Short mmCIF file of C-alpha atoms and ligand atoms in Angstrom, two decimals:
data_model
loop_
_atom_site.label_atom_id
_atom_site.label_comp_id
_atom_site.label_asym_id
_atom_site.label_seq_id
_atom_site.Cartn_x
_atom_site.Cartn_y
_atom_site.Cartn_z
CA UNK A 239 -0.75 -0.39 0.17
CA UNK A 240 1.63 3.71 -1.29
CA UNK A 241 1.51 5.29 2.21
CA UNK A 242 2.01 9.04 2.14
CA UNK A 243 5.62 10.60 2.84
CA UNK A 244 5.91 10.68 6.51
CA UNK A 245 7.34 14.24 7.60
CA UNK A 246 7.91 16.07 11.05
CA UNK A 247 5.22 17.29 13.11
CA UNK A 248 5.73 20.53 16.04
CA UNK A 249 6.49 19.06 19.35
CA UNK A 250 6.28 21.01 21.31
CA UNK A 251 4.06 22.67 23.77
CA UNK A 252 4.64 25.94 22.47
CA UNK A 253 4.96 25.30 18.59
CA UNK A 254 1.54 23.17 19.20
CA UNK A 255 -0.68 21.11 20.15
CA UNK A 256 -2.89 20.59 17.41
CA UNK A 257 -3.18 16.90 18.20
CA UNK A 258 -4.00 17.93 21.37
CA UNK A 259 -8.07 16.90 22.14
CA UNK A 260 -9.62 18.82 25.21
CA UNK A 261 -8.07 19.32 28.31
CA UNK A 262 -7.62 15.77 29.79
CA UNK A 263 -4.98 14.56 31.52
CA UNK A 264 -1.09 15.54 30.51
CA UNK A 265 1.99 13.29 29.98
CA UNK A 266 5.03 14.10 28.38
CA UNK A 267 4.78 12.32 25.08
CA UNK A 268 1.97 11.16 22.50
CA UNK A 269 2.00 9.61 19.51
CA UNK A 270 -0.60 9.89 16.84
CA UNK A 271 -2.60 7.88 14.62
CA UNK A 272 0.02 4.94 14.22
CA UNK A 273 -0.67 1.63 14.48
CA UNK A 274 0.63 -0.78 17.36
CA UNK A 275 2.10 -3.91 16.54
CA UNK A 276 1.16 -7.23 17.92
CA UNK A 277 4.57 -9.10 18.04
CA UNK A 278 2.85 -11.49 21.28
CA UNK A 279 1.80 -14.77 18.87
CA UNK A 280 4.32 -15.31 16.01
CA UNK A 281 3.73 -19.20 15.76
CA UNK A 282 3.11 -20.74 13.07
CA UNK A 283 0.19 -19.13 10.81
CA UNK A 284 -0.44 -16.97 13.57
CA UNK A 285 0.01 -13.33 12.51
CA UNK A 286 -0.29 -12.44 8.76
CA UNK A 287 2.66 -9.46 7.69
CA UNK A 288 0.38 -8.12 5.16
CA UNK A 289 -2.25 -7.30 8.12
CA UNK A 290 -2.67 -3.17 8.78
CA UNK A 291 -3.46 -2.57 12.67
CA UNK A 292 -6.23 -0.08 13.59
CA UNK A 293 -5.59 3.96 14.36
CA UNK A 294 -4.43 4.57 18.50
CA UNK A 295 -2.53 6.83 19.85
CA UNK A 296 -0.14 5.44 23.16
CA UNK A 297 0.01 7.91 25.52
CA UNK A 298 3.72 8.00 27.50
CA UNK A 299 4.99 9.40 30.69
CA UNK A 300 7.57 9.13 33.63
CA UNK A 301 9.31 6.59 31.00
CA UNK A 302 6.19 4.61 31.31
CA UNK A 303 3.10 3.75 28.45
CA UNK A 304 0.59 5.36 30.23
CA UNK A 305 -2.87 4.67 27.83
CA UNK A 306 -3.39 2.69 24.83
CA UNK A 307 -6.52 3.43 23.11
CA UNK A 308 -8.23 5.95 19.53
CA UNK A 309 -8.23 9.55 19.58
CA UNK A 310 -6.93 9.34 23.52
CA UNK A 311 -8.14 13.10 25.67
CA UNK A 312 -5.56 15.39 26.77
CA UNK A 313 -2.20 16.37 26.01
CA UNK A 314 2.02 16.44 25.82
CA UNK A 315 4.45 18.23 26.67
CA UNK A 316 5.09 16.33 22.86
CA UNK A 317 3.47 15.08 20.15
CA UNK A 318 4.04 12.68 17.10
CA UNK A 319 1.63 11.90 15.05
CA UNK A 320 3.14 8.64 13.52
CA UNK A 321 1.30 9.67 10.21
CA UNK A 322 -0.69 6.04 10.08
CA UNK A 323 2.32 4.50 10.62
CA UNK A 324 3.58 1.29 11.94
CA UNK A 325 4.16 1.40 15.93
CA UNK A 326 6.75 -1.16 16.78
CA UNK A 327 8.32 -2.82 20.36
CA UNK A 328 12.82 -1.38 19.30
CA UNK A 329 14.52 -3.82 17.54
CA UNK A 330 16.74 -6.53 19.41
CA UNK A 331 20.26 -6.53 18.83
CA UNK A 332 20.94 -9.70 20.01
CA UNK A 333 24.49 -11.17 18.58
CA UNK A 334 26.90 -8.36 17.76
CA UNK A 335 30.86 -7.22 18.34
CA UNK A 336 31.01 -4.09 19.12
CA UNK A 337 35.33 -4.78 20.12
CA UNK A 338 35.72 -5.02 16.97
CA UNK A 339 33.03 -2.56 15.72
CA UNK A 340 34.28 -0.11 12.29
CA UNK A 341 37.96 -1.78 12.00
CA UNK A 342 37.26 -3.01 8.51
CA UNK A 343 40.49 -2.23 6.31
CA UNK A 344 42.30 -2.50 9.39
CA UNK A 345 45.69 -3.72 9.34
CA UNK A 346 44.48 -4.90 6.10
CA UNK A 347 42.16 -6.50 4.68
CA UNK A 348 40.57 -9.77 4.56
CA UNK A 349 41.30 -11.10 0.79
CA UNK A 350 40.08 -14.70 1.13
CA UNK A 351 36.48 -13.49 3.10
CA UNK A 352 36.75 -16.43 5.51
CA UNK A 353 36.23 -16.68 9.24
CA UNK A 354 39.91 -17.87 9.89
CA UNK A 355 41.22 -15.22 8.83
CA UNK A 356 39.71 -12.86 10.31
CA UNK A 357 40.58 -14.04 13.63
CA UNK A 358 43.49 -14.23 12.82
CA UNK A 359 43.25 -9.91 11.18
CA UNK A 360 42.11 -9.25 14.67
CA UNK A 361 44.15 -10.72 16.24
CA UNK A 362 47.54 -9.08 15.42
CA UNK A 363 44.24 -5.11 15.20
CA UNK A 364 44.02 -6.58 18.68
CA UNK A 365 47.81 -6.21 19.63
CA UNK A 366 46.90 -1.61 19.27
CA UNK A 367 43.26 -1.65 21.10
CA UNK A 368 43.13 1.35 23.38
CA UNK A 369 40.09 2.30 25.66
CA UNK A 370 39.31 5.34 23.47
CA UNK A 371 39.77 3.32 20.04
CA UNK A 372 37.20 0.94 21.48
CA UNK A 373 34.53 3.42 23.31
CA UNK A 374 34.87 5.25 20.29
CA UNK A 375 33.81 3.29 17.80
CA UNK A 376 31.51 1.21 19.81
CA UNK A 377 29.72 4.65 21.04
CA UNK A 378 29.55 5.29 16.85
CA UNK A 379 27.63 1.82 16.33
CA UNK A 380 25.22 2.49 19.07
CA UNK A 381 23.90 5.25 17.95
CA UNK A 382 23.74 4.19 14.04
CA UNK A 383 21.72 0.93 15.88
CA UNK A 384 19.15 3.33 18.25
CA UNK A 385 18.68 5.87 14.83
CA UNK A 386 17.43 2.13 13.47
CA UNK A 387 15.29 1.56 16.23
CA UNK A 388 17.61 -0.70 18.65
CA UNK A 389 16.98 0.27 22.30
CA UNK A 390 18.26 -3.23 23.44
CA UNK A 391 21.91 -5.00 22.11
CA UNK A 392 23.89 -8.14 23.37
CA UNK A 393 27.62 -7.67 22.27
CA UNK A 394 30.25 -10.03 22.41
CA UNK A 395 34.01 -8.75 24.04
CA UNK A 396 36.90 -11.19 23.66
CA UNK A 397 38.26 -11.71 26.59
CA UNK A 398 41.15 -13.30 25.22
CA UNK A 399 43.41 -10.43 25.23
CA UNK A 400 45.80 -10.72 28.55
CA UNK A 401 45.29 -6.46 30.06
CA UNK A 402 41.16 -6.82 28.77
CA UNK A 403 41.60 -3.37 27.54
CA UNK A 404 38.19 -3.83 25.42
CA UNK A 405 36.08 -4.89 28.12
CA UNK A 406 37.20 -2.17 30.58
CA UNK A 407 36.22 0.07 27.70
CA UNK A 408 32.73 -1.76 27.40
CA UNK A 409 32.08 -2.06 30.84
CA UNK A 410 32.22 2.07 30.52
CA UNK A 411 30.46 2.63 28.49
CA UNK A 412 27.13 0.40 29.42
CA UNK A 413 26.91 2.55 32.04
CA UNK A 414 27.94 6.17 29.89
CA UNK A 415 24.49 4.50 27.93
CA UNK A 416 22.49 2.88 30.58
CA UNK A 417 19.88 6.17 29.93
CA UNK A 418 18.79 5.52 26.03
CA UNK A 419 19.79 1.83 25.11
CA UNK A 420 19.96 -0.94 26.81
CA UNK A 421 23.61 -3.30 26.68
CA UNK A 422 24.63 -6.48 27.32
CA UNK A 423 28.42 -7.88 27.78
CA UNK A 424 29.15 -11.55 26.63
CA UNK A 425 33.05 -12.79 27.61
CA UNK A 426 34.22 -14.86 24.08
CA UNK A 427 37.13 -15.97 24.16
CA UNK A 428 38.22 -15.47 21.17
CA UNK A 429 40.94 -18.06 21.21
CA UNK A 430 40.01 -20.75 22.36
CA UNK A 431 39.14 -21.79 25.99
CA UNK A 432 42.05 -23.84 26.28
CA UNK A 433 43.62 -21.80 23.04
CA UNK A 434 46.10 -19.82 25.96
CA UNK A 435 46.91 -21.11 29.54
CA UNK A 436 45.79 -17.71 30.54
CA UNK A 437 41.94 -17.69 28.39
CA UNK A 438 39.74 -20.07 31.84
CA UNK A 439 41.52 -17.36 34.38
CA UNK A 440 40.70 -14.97 32.03
CA UNK A 441 37.55 -15.62 31.25
CA UNK A 442 36.69 -15.86 35.40
CA UNK A 443 37.96 -12.21 35.41
CA UNK A 444 35.64 -11.39 32.97
CA UNK A 445 33.18 -12.45 35.37
CA UNK A 446 34.22 -11.64 38.05
CA UNK A 447 34.12 -7.30 36.67
CA UNK A 448 30.72 -7.66 35.55
CA UNK A 449 30.37 -9.71 32.50
CA UNK A 450 26.29 -10.26 31.90
CA UNK A 451 27.00 -13.78 30.41
CA UNK A 452 29.09 -16.21 29.77
CA UNK A 453 30.30 -17.19 26.16
CA UNK A 454 32.36 -19.55 24.55
CA UNK A 455 33.66 -21.61 20.76
CA UNK A 456 33.31 -25.08 21.15
CA UNK A 457 34.45 -25.89 17.23
CA UNK A 458 37.41 -23.35 17.11
CA UNK A 459 39.44 -24.65 20.69
CA UNK A 460 42.29 -26.79 19.56
CA UNK A 461 40.65 -30.64 19.06
CA UNK A 462 36.64 -32.29 19.84
CA UNK A 463 37.42 -33.47 23.65
CA UNK A 464 38.74 -29.64 24.48
CA UNK A 465 35.65 -28.42 22.68
CA UNK A 466 33.23 -30.72 24.96
CA UNK A 467 34.83 -29.28 28.34
CA UNK A 468 34.72 -26.21 27.56
CA UNK A 469 31.40 -26.03 27.38
CA UNK A 470 31.62 -28.79 31.04
CA UNK A 471 33.37 -25.73 31.77
CA UNK A 472 31.33 -23.01 31.10
CA UNK A 473 28.19 -24.35 32.10
CA UNK A 474 30.54 -24.13 36.01
CA UNK A 475 31.55 -21.31 35.56
CA UNK A 476 27.67 -19.75 34.91
CA UNK A 477 26.51 -21.57 37.67
CA UNK A 478 28.89 -20.48 39.56
CA UNK A 479 28.68 -16.74 39.10
CA UNK A 480 24.57 -16.83 38.39
CA UNK A 481 24.93 -16.21 34.42
CA UNK A 482 23.50 -16.41 31.15
CA UNK A 483 24.65 -19.27 28.52
CA UNK A 484 25.70 -17.98 24.32
CA UNK A 485 28.04 -19.81 22.99
CA UNK A 486 29.61 -19.65 18.81
CA UNK A 487 28.28 -22.75 18.03
CA UNK A 488 29.36 -24.90 14.92
CA UNK A 489 29.98 -21.57 13.21
CA UNK A 490 31.80 -24.11 10.18
CA UNK A 491 30.84 -25.98 6.89
CA UNK A 492 31.73 -29.27 8.41
CA UNK A 493 29.90 -31.96 9.13
CA UNK A 494 31.44 -33.46 12.28
CA UNK A 495 31.27 -30.63 14.81
CA UNK A 496 28.50 -31.30 16.73
CA UNK A 497 29.10 -30.07 19.68
CA UNK A 498 25.58 -28.35 19.65
CA UNK A 499 23.74 -31.94 21.51
CA UNK A 500 26.41 -30.50 23.69
CA UNK A 501 25.36 -27.85 25.10
CA UNK A 502 21.66 -28.58 24.19
CA UNK A 503 22.22 -31.60 27.40
CA UNK A 504 24.14 -29.88 29.51
CA UNK A 505 21.68 -27.18 28.83
CA UNK A 506 19.08 -29.95 29.62
CA UNK A 507 20.64 -31.86 32.61
CA UNK A 508 21.53 -28.42 34.23
CA UNK A 509 17.65 -26.34 33.64
CA UNK A 510 19.52 -24.23 32.15
CA UNK A 511 17.01 -24.10 28.88
CA UNK A 512 15.85 -20.80 28.50
CA UNK A 513 18.94 -19.64 29.88
CA UNK A 514 21.79 -20.96 27.49
CA UNK A 515 21.24 -19.48 23.76
CA UNK A 516 23.36 -21.35 20.67
CA UNK A 517 24.10 -18.97 18.36
CA UNK A 518 25.43 -19.74 14.19
CA UNK A 519 25.20 -23.15 14.52
CA UNK A 520 26.50 -23.19 10.81
CA UNK A 521 26.93 -26.85 10.45
CA UNK A 522 23.53 -27.77 11.49
CA UNK A 523 22.56 -26.80 7.27
CA UNK A 524 25.01 -29.40 6.53
CA UNK A 525 23.77 -32.44 8.63
CA UNK A 526 22.35 -34.66 7.28
CA UNK A 527 18.07 -35.29 7.60
CA UNK A 528 18.84 -38.50 10.20
CA UNK A 529 20.78 -36.62 12.07
CA UNK A 530 19.63 -33.98 12.48
CA UNK A 531 15.58 -35.31 13.05
CA UNK A 532 17.38 -37.09 16.09
CA UNK A 533 19.08 -33.64 17.59
CA UNK A 534 15.63 -31.29 17.27
CA UNK A 535 13.44 -33.46 19.52
CA UNK A 536 17.39 -32.94 21.18
CA UNK A 537 16.53 -29.30 21.37
CA UNK A 538 12.55 -29.58 21.69
CA UNK A 539 13.57 -30.73 25.40
CA UNK A 540 16.43 -28.18 26.43
CA UNK A 541 14.52 -25.82 24.92
CA UNK A 542 17.61 -23.58 24.58
CA UNK A 543 17.73 -20.43 22.07
CA UNK A 544 19.25 -20.06 18.98
CA UNK A 545 20.11 -16.70 17.60
CA UNK A 546 21.28 -16.81 13.66
CA UNK A 547 23.79 -14.01 11.74
CA UNK A 548 22.31 -14.39 8.41
CA UNK A 549 24.50 -11.52 7.04
CA UNK A 550 27.94 -12.94 8.35
CA UNK A 551 26.98 -16.54 7.42
CA UNK A 552 26.51 -16.24 4.02
CA UNK A 553 29.07 -14.59 3.78
CA UNK A 554 31.89 -15.90 4.91
CA UNK A 555 30.20 -20.21 5.08
CA UNK A 556 31.00 -22.30 2.38
CA UNK A 557 33.47 -20.67 0.77
CA UNK A 558 34.96 -24.34 0.21
CA UNK A 559 32.70 -25.14 -1.43
CA UNK A 560 32.24 -24.95 -5.77
CA UNK A 561 28.99 -26.30 -6.55
CA UNK A 562 26.41 -26.93 -5.57
CA UNK A 563 27.70 -24.31 -3.43
CA UNK A 564 26.20 -24.17 0.57
CA UNK A 565 23.96 -21.58 2.34
CA UNK A 566 25.94 -22.21 5.67
CA UNK A 567 23.02 -20.52 7.51
CA UNK A 568 21.76 -22.51 10.79
CA UNK A 569 17.51 -24.31 10.09
CA UNK A 570 16.28 -21.13 10.77
CA UNK A 571 13.26 -22.83 9.94
CA UNK A 572 13.18 -25.76 10.88
CA UNK A 573 13.34 -24.75 13.97
CA UNK A 574 11.10 -21.62 14.00
CA UNK A 575 8.32 -24.69 12.93
CA UNK A 576 9.27 -26.49 16.09
CA UNK A 577 8.52 -24.25 18.36
CA UNK A 578 11.65 -23.16 18.81
CA UNK A 579 12.65 -19.72 20.23
CA UNK A 580 14.79 -18.35 17.06
CA UNK A 581 16.44 -14.93 16.76
CA UNK A 582 18.85 -12.81 14.15
CA UNK A 583 21.87 -10.76 15.04
CA UNK A 584 23.88 -8.37 12.68
CA UNK A 585 26.56 -9.99 13.71
CA UNK A 586 29.83 -7.15 12.52
CA UNK A 587 29.95 -4.31 10.57
CA UNK A 588 32.32 -3.36 8.79
CA UNK A 589 35.57 -5.69 10.25
CA UNK A 590 37.66 -8.51 9.56
CA UNK A 591 35.06 -10.71 9.55
CA UNK A 592 32.31 -8.54 7.09
CA UNK A 593 33.05 -5.33 5.32
CA UNK A 594 29.20 -4.05 4.83
CA UNK A 595 26.42 -2.97 7.28
CA UNK A 596 24.55 -0.22 7.48
CA UNK A 597 23.81 -1.61 11.58
CA UNK A 598 19.99 -1.43 10.84
CA UNK A 599 18.10 -5.13 11.96
CA UNK A 600 15.02 -4.64 8.43
CA UNK A 601 18.53 -5.72 6.78
CA UNK A 602 19.16 -8.55 8.44
CA UNK A 603 15.67 -9.98 8.43
CA UNK A 604 14.90 -9.15 4.98
CA UNK A 605 19.26 -11.46 3.99
CA UNK A 606 16.77 -13.83 6.20
CA UNK A 607 13.97 -14.15 4.43
CA UNK A 608 15.61 -14.84 1.23
CA UNK A 609 18.99 -17.13 2.37
CA UNK A 610 16.01 -19.62 4.97
CA UNK A 611 13.82 -18.90 2.84
CA UNK A 612 10.49 -18.14 4.22
CA UNK A 613 8.61 -15.32 2.36
CA UNK A 614 4.77 -16.85 3.18
CA UNK A 615 3.07 -14.57 4.66
CA UNK A 616 3.47 -15.64 8.61
CA UNK A 617 7.52 -16.50 7.82
CA UNK A 618 7.95 -12.52 6.34
CA UNK A 619 6.13 -11.85 10.31
CA UNK A 620 8.81 -14.05 11.76
CA UNK A 621 11.55 -12.50 10.44
CA UNK A 622 10.30 -9.22 12.18
CA UNK A 623 9.52 -10.59 14.89
CA UNK A 624 13.33 -12.70 15.70
CA UNK A 625 14.01 -8.88 15.49
CA UNK A 626 11.70 -7.72 18.54
CA UNK A 627 10.34 -9.82 20.38
CA UNK A 628 12.06 -13.55 20.30
CA UNK A 629 15.59 -10.79 20.40
CA UNK A 630 14.26 -9.97 23.52
CA UNK A 631 13.28 -13.09 25.12
CA UNK A 632 16.47 -14.12 24.83
CA UNK A 633 17.73 -12.07 26.12
CA UNK A 634 15.81 -11.68 29.20
CA UNK A 635 13.71 -8.98 28.83
CA UNK A 636 11.05 -9.66 30.23
CA UNK A 637 7.32 -8.55 32.08
CA UNK A 638 7.24 -4.69 32.35
CA UNK A 639 10.49 -3.93 29.69
CA UNK A 640 8.73 -4.93 26.91
CA UNK A 641 6.44 -4.24 24.41
CA UNK A 642 3.39 -2.42 24.13
CA UNK A 643 1.56 -3.00 26.87
CA UNK A 644 0.10 -0.01 29.91
CA UNK A 645 2.73 -0.39 31.73
CA UNK A 646 5.26 -1.29 30.80
CA UNK A 647 9.41 1.36 29.52
CA UNK A 648 7.57 3.41 26.82
CA UNK A 649 10.50 1.30 24.37
CA UNK A 650 9.60 1.92 20.72
CA UNK A 651 9.82 2.82 17.01
CA UNK A 652 7.66 4.77 14.41
CA UNK A 653 8.33 2.98 11.39
CA UNK A 654 7.74 4.61 7.69
CA UNK A 655 5.97 1.51 6.93
CA UNK A 656 1.91 0.46 7.46
CA UNK A 657 2.61 -3.59 7.59
CA UNK A 658 6.19 -5.71 7.85
CA UNK A 659 6.50 -6.40 4.05
CA UNK A 660 6.05 -2.40 3.63
CA UNK A 661 8.68 -2.41 6.58
CA UNK A 662 10.86 -5.51 5.08
CA UNK A 663 10.74 -4.63 1.07
CA UNK A 664 11.92 -1.56 1.95
CA UNK A 665 13.46 -1.71 5.16
CA UNK A 666 11.13 0.97 6.72
CA UNK A 667 13.37 3.35 8.48
CA UNK A 668 12.33 4.13 12.28
CA UNK A 669 11.31 7.70 11.67
CA UNK A 670 11.10 8.12 15.40
CA UNK A 671 12.68 6.51 18.50
CA UNK A 672 11.57 6.49 21.17
CA UNK A 673 13.93 5.63 25.06
CA UNK A 674 12.41 5.51 27.84
CA UNK A 675 9.66 7.65 27.84
CA UNK A 676 11.81 10.32 25.66
CA UNK A 677 12.37 10.57 21.91
CA UNK A 678 16.27 9.99 21.49
CA UNK A 679 15.84 9.99 17.76
CA UNK A 680 13.47 11.17 15.21
CA UNK A 681 14.77 10.59 10.96
CA UNK A 682 12.71 12.48 7.74
CA UNK A 683 12.65 10.33 4.97
CA UNK A 684 14.12 11.42 1.66
CA UNK A 685 11.61 12.05 -0.34
CA UNK A 686 12.09 11.90 -4.29
CA UNK A 687 11.00 14.40 -6.56
CA UNK A 688 10.22 14.22 -10.17
CA UNK A 689 10.96 16.24 -13.28
CA UNK A 690 10.25 13.25 -15.97
CA UNK A 691 9.78 14.33 -19.42
CA UNK A 692 6.73 15.55 -21.44
CA UNK A 693 6.23 15.83 -24.53
CA UNK A 694 9.99 13.99 -25.18
CA UNK A 695 9.76 11.70 -29.28
CA UNK A 696 10.98 8.72 -28.06
FE1 LIG B 246 29.50 -13.77 16.17
#
């Protein structure tokens, strides 16, 4: 459906409150004429990407949503006219690497395009890390993401570096940005928990410093046995420090890389499924269907979370193939159909592994729709949920911290689109981003002026 071009409205009370109705209650902020997205149920068959929700208003005060309904009476210090566009819960970036972000080409470009050349380049680049360097790049990336409507971020931080420079920088930044964006940090042993003698102690030190999540990379350990051992050790640490887990798991084309079953079994036996996440799991796309079917049964029992990173997976995986060439993205559609919680991450933005990237989660969902062949109406909606509600579930953001209900924290985004199909077709920009009831960012869409030739013979 064609949408009227959005143009920002006067937003201070002194400049005009043409949208206020009568005396009524007083609010800090009202969004009028929005279409609220209900993402409460995105199971197969339950939501259509072409549904256009009814127009409504949403009023906020004291950082929370105070009222929702059409033509709300009252006035506010600030009024934003959504002009019939979607109002969505904020995007959740469930998997990013802020320590290496925006370093593409430093000290050299990744010529092979492989994961392993990327790890080598990052090994050289991190020799010159400083806290100022990390904080400046990470802040720029967070602002880029927030401008697209991202208000929750989980970032992995390499804790294989002996001085933990990046971790100290990001722990400081986490406090700095807390008023406007929620940042979780994962202690990630990029070079392997047992890749160097000090790495295990460094990871535990990171947890003592307050890192939110335990990370791992079992497929990169020196041996299969080291990989299995690392998973058990990391679950022990998660229990000891009461933290969730998020593994880089089987990020490889090798169909014999089967650490996902070990992660799922540990989660099941320790009753930690909902606090455990398997990121990437690209080898799952290379398993034969006999093993994959057996594995799916275990995953249903364990109820762990999954994060796919389609932009990066389609780029890094399959590099050793001729043709047919594997897509290298985990079985997103089948996991979703099985009722498991799947979210999508950007993973990298302009770093040694991926020289591109906008920070817009709609680019990620758009790629997933293509690579995972999720083009059905419910499937498109499901991919949108994977960069919003499902990500919130993975990050443990629950209760009144997420969702467009009265009493919840007033975090939301107004998109330049009236349906999810339109949002994903155009990767519709966030025309207004509201963080804890405060209008954090507004963006005006570009407008095209036509000068079609008239009366000109071809
Ligand atoms: Fe990653």
